[in-house]
CSV table of C-alpha atoms and ligand atoms in Angstrom, one decimal:
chain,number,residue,atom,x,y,z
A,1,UNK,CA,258.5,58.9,45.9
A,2,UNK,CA,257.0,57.2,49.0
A,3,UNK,CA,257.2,54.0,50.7
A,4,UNK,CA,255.8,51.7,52.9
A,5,UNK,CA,257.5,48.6,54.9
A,6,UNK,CA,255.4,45.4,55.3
A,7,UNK,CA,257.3,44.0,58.1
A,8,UNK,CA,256.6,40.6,59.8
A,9,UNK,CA,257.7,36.8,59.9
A,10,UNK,CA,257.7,34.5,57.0
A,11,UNK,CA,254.2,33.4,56.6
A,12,UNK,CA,252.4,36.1,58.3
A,13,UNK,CA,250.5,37.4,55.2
A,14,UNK,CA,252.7,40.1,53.6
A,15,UNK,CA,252.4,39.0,50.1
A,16,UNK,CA,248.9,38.3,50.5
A,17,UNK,CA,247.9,41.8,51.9
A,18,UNK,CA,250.3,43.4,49.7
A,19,UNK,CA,247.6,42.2,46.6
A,20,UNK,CA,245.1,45.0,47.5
A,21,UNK,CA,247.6,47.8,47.9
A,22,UNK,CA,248.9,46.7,44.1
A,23,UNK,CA,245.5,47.7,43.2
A,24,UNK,CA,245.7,51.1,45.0
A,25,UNK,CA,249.3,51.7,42.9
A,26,UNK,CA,251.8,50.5,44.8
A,27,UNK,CA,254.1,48.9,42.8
A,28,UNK,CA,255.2,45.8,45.0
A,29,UNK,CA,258.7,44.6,45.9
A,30,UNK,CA,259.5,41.3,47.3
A,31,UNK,CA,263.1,40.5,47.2
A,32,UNK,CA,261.9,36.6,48.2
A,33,UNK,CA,260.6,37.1,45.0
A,34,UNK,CA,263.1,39.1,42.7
A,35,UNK,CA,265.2,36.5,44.0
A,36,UNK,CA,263.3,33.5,43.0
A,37,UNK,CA,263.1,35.3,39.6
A,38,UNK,CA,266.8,35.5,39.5
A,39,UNK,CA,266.7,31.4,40.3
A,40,UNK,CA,264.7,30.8,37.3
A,41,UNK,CA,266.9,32.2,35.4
A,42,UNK,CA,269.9,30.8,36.6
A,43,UNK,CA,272.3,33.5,36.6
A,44,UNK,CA,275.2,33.5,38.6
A,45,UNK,CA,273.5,35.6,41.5
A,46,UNK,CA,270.3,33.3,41.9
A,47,UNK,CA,272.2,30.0,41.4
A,48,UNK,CA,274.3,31.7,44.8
A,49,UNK,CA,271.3,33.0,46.6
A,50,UNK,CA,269.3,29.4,46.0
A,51,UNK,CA,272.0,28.0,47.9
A,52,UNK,CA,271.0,30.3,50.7
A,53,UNK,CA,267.8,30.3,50.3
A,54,UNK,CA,267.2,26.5,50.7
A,55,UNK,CA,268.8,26.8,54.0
A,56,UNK,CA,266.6,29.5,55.1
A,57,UNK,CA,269.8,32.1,55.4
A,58,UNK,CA,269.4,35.3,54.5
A,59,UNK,CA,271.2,36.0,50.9
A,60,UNK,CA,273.9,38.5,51.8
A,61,UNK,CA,272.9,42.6,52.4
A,62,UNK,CA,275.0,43.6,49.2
A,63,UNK,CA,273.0,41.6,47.2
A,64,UNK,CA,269.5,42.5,48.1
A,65,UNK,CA,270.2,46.2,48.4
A,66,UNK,CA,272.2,46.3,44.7
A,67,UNK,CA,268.6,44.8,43.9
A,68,UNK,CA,267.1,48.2,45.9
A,69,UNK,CA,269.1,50.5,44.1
A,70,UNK,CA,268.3,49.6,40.3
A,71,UNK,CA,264.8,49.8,41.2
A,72,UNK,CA,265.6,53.5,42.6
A,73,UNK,CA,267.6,53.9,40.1
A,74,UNK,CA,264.4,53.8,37.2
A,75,UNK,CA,261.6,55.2,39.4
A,76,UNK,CA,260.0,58.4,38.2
A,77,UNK,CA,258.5,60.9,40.4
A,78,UNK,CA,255.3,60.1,42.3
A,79,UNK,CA,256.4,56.3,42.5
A,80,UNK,CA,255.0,54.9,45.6
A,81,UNK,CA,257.2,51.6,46.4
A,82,UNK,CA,255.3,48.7,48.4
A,83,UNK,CA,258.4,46.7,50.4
A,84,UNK,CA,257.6,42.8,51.1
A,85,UNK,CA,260.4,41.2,53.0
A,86,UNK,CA,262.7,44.2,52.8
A,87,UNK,CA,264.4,45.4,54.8
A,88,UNK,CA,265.8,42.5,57.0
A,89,UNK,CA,268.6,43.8,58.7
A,90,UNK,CA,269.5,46.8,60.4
A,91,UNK,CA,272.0,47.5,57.9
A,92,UNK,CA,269.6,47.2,55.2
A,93,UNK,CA,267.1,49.7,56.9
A,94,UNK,CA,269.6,51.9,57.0
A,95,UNK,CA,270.6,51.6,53.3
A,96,UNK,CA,266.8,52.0,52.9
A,97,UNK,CA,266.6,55.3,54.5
A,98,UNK,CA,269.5,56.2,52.5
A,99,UNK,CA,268.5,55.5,49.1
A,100,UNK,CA,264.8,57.1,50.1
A,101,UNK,CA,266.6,60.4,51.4
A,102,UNK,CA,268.6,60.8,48.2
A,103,UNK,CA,265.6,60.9,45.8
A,104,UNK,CA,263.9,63.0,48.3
A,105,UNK,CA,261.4,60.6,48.9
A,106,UNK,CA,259.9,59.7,52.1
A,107,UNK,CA,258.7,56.2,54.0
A,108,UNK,CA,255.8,56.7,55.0
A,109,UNK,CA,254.2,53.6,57.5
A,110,UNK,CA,255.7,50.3,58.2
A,111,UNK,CA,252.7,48.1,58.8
A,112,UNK,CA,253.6,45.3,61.1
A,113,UNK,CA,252.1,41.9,60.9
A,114,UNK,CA,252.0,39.9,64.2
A,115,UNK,CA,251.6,36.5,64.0
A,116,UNK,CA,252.6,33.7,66.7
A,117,UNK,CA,255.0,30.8,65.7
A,118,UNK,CA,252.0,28.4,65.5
A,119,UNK,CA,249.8,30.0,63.2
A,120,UNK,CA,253.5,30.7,61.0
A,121,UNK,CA,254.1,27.3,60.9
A,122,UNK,CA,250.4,26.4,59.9
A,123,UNK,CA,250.1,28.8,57.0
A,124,UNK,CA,253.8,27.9,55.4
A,125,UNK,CA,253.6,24.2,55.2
A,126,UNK,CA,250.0,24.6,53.4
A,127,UNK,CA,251.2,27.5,51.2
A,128,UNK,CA,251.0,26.4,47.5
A,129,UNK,CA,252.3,29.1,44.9
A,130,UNK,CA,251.5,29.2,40.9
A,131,UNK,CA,254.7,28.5,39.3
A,132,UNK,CA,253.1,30.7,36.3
A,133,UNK,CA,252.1,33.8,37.9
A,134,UNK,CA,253.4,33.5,41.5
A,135,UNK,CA,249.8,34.0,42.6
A,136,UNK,CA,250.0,32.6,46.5
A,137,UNK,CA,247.5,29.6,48.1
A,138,UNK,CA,246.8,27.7,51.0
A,139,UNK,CA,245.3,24.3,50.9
A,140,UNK,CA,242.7,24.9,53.4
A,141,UNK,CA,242.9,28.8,54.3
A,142,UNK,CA,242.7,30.3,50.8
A,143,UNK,CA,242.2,26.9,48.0
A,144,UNK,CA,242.3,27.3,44.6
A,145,UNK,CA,239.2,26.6,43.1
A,146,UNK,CA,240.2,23.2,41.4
A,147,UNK,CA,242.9,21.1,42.5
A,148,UNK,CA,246.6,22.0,42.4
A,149,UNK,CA,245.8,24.9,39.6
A,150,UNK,CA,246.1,28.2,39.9
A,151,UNK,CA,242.5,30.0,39.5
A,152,UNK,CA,244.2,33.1,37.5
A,153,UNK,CA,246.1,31.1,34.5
A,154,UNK,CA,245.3,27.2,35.4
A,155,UNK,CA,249.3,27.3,36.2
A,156,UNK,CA,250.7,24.1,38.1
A,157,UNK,CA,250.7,25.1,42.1
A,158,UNK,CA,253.7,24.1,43.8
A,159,UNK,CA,255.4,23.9,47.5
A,160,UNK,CA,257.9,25.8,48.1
A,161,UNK,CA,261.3,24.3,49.1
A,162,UNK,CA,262.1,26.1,51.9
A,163,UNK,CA,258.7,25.8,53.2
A,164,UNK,CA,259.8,22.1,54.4
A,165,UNK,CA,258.9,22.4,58.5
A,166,UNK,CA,262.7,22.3,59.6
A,167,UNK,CA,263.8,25.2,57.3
A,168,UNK,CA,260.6,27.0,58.4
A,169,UNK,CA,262.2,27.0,62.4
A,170,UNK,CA,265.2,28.0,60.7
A,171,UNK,CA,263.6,31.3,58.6
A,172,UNK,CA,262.0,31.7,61.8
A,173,UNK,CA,265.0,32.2,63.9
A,174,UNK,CA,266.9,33.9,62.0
A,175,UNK,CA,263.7,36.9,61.8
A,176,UNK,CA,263.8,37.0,66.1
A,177,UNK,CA,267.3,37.5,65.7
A,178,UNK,CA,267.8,39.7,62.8
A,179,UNK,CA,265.0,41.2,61.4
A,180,UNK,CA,262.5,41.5,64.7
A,181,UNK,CA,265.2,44.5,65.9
A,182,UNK,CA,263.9,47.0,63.1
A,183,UNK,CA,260.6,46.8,65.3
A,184,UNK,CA,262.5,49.1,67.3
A,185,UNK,CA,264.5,50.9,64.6
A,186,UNK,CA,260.9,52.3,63.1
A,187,UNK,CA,258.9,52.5,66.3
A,188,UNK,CA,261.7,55.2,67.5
A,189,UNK,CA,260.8,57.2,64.1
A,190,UNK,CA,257.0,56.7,65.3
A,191,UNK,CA,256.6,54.8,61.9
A,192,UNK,CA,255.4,51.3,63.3
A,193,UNK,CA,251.4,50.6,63.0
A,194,UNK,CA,250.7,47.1,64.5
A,195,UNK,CA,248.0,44.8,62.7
A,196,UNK,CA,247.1,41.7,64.0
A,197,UNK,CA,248.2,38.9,61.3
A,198,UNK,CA,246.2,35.8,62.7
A,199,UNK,CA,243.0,37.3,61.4
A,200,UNK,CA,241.3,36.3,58.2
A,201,UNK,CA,242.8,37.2,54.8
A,202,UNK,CA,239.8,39.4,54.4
A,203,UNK,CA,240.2,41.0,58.0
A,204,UNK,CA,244.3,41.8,58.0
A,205,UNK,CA,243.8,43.1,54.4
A,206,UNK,CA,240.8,46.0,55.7
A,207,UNK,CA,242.8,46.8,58.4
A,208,UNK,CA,246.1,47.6,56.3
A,209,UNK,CA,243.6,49.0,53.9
A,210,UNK,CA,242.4,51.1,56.3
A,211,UNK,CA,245.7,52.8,57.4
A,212,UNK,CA,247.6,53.1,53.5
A,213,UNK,CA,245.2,52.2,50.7
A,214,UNK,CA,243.0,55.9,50.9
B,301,LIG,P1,254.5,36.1,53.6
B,301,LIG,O1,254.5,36.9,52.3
B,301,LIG,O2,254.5,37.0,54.8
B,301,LIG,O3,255.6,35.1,53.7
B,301,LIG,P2,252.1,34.9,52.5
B,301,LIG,O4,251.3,36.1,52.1
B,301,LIG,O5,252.8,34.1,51.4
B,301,LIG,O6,253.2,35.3,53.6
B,301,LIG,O7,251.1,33.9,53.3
B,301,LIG,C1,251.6,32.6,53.8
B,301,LIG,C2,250.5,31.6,53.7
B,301,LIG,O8,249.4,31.9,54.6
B,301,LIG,C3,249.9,31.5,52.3
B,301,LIG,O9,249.5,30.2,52.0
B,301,LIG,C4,248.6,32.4,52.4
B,301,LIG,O10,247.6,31.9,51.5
B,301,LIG,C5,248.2,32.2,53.9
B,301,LIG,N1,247.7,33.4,54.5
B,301,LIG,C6,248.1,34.6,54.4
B,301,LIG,N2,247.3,35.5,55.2
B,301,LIG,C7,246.5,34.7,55.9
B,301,LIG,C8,245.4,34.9,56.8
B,301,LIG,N3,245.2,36.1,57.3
B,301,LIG,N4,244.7,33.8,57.3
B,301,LIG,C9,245.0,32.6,56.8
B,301,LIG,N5,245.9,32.3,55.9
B,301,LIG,C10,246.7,33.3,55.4
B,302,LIG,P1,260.5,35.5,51.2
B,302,LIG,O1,260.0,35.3,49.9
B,302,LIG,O2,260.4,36.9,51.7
B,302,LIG,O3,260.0,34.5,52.3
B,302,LIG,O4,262.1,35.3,51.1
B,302,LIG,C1,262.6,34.0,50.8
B,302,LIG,C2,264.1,33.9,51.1
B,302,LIG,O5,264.8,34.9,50.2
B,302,LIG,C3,264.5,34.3,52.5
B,302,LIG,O6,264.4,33.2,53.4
B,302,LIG,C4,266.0,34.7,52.3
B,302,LIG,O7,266.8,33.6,52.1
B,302,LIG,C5,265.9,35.5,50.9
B,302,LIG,N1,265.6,36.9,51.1
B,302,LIG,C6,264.5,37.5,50.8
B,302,LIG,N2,264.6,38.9,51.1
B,302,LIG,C7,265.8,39.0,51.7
B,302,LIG,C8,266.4,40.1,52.3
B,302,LIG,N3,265.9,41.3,52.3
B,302,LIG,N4,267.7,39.9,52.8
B,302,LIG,C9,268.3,38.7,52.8
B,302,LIG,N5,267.7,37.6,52.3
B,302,LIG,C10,266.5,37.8,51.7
């Protein structure tokens, strides 16, 4: 099993890069998005997490890493795992390495995104999302080819509520103070490669491309 780490803010393009390395065979993991799934379905863990989540908190470690480890649990050999918004806290990258070194497996690259505050804000109060597929927009940067409908299933695009500008600050925040210290967790294991996220869509996803998707 191997791994990679897409690690950056909210809004920098993880989910959007992430779309050609699922076409290499990564198989990818958002826990934003396991969690939204988990909202939809209103059980007792999402109707707790969208509490969270509409705040721009982070849901708590156990949660998200108990999401981790079933997916460990059901991977065959030869799985390579594509990680979107996990981890987010030291103690989740070191549950990471944990559950990586007991299947033997091995992480690989974490590919950072840099992207200034600005360009965050920008791209997450334009983002539009199919509430069908999940497939991710932006009004101006990346339309849909009609409308408010997604271009893969003519699904309804919505906003997401935590992309409302004050909880955007918030997400924002809470990354400098939680999540930006794994920059130095992975540089010390000489993992970190550093792509510059304020590029276009096509130029951040050739330059991830570039280092994981041969
Ligand atoms: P993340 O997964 O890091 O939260 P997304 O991939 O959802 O970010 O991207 C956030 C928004 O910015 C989306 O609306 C997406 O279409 C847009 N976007 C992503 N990458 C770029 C880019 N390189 N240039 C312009 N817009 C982008
Ligand atoms: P994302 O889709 O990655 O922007 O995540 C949306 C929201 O889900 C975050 O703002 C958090 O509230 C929650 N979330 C996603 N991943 C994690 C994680 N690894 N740890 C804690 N909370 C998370």
């Amino acid at each position: 099993m191997t791994a990679i780490v897409l690690l950056g803010p909210p809004g920098a393009g993880k989910g959007t890069v992430a779309e050609i390395l699922v076409e290499q065979g990564f198989e990818h993991v958002s826990t934003g998005e396991l969690l939204r799934e988990q909202i939809r379905l209103k059980t007792k863990l999402g109707l707790e997490a969208a509490q969270l989540i509409e705040k721009g908190l982070l849901v708590p470690d156990g949660v998200v890493v108990g999401m981790i480890h079933s997916l460990f649990d059901r991977a065959e050999k030869g799985k390579k795992f594509l990680f979107d918004g996990f981890p987010r806290t030291l103690a989740q990258a070191i549950k990471l390495d944990e559950l990586i070194a007991a299947v033997g497996g091995t992480l690989s690259d974490v590919i950072l995104l840099e992207c200034e505050d600005e360009v965050i804000i920008k791209r997450l109060s334009g983002r539009r999302t199919c509430e069908k597929c999940g497939t991710v927009y932006h009004i101006t940067y990346n339309a849909p080819a009609s409308g408010d409908v997604c271009d893969v299933d003519g699904g309804r695009l919505k906003q997401r509520s935590d992309d409302a500008v004050d909880t955007i600050q918030k997400r924002l925040d809470i990354y400098a103070e939680r999540t930006a210290p794994l920059i130095g967790y992975y540089r010390d294991k000489g993992l970190v490669h550093v792509v510059d996220a304020t590029l276009s869509i096509a130029e951040v996803r050739a330059a991830v491309f570039e280092r994981v998707g041969k």
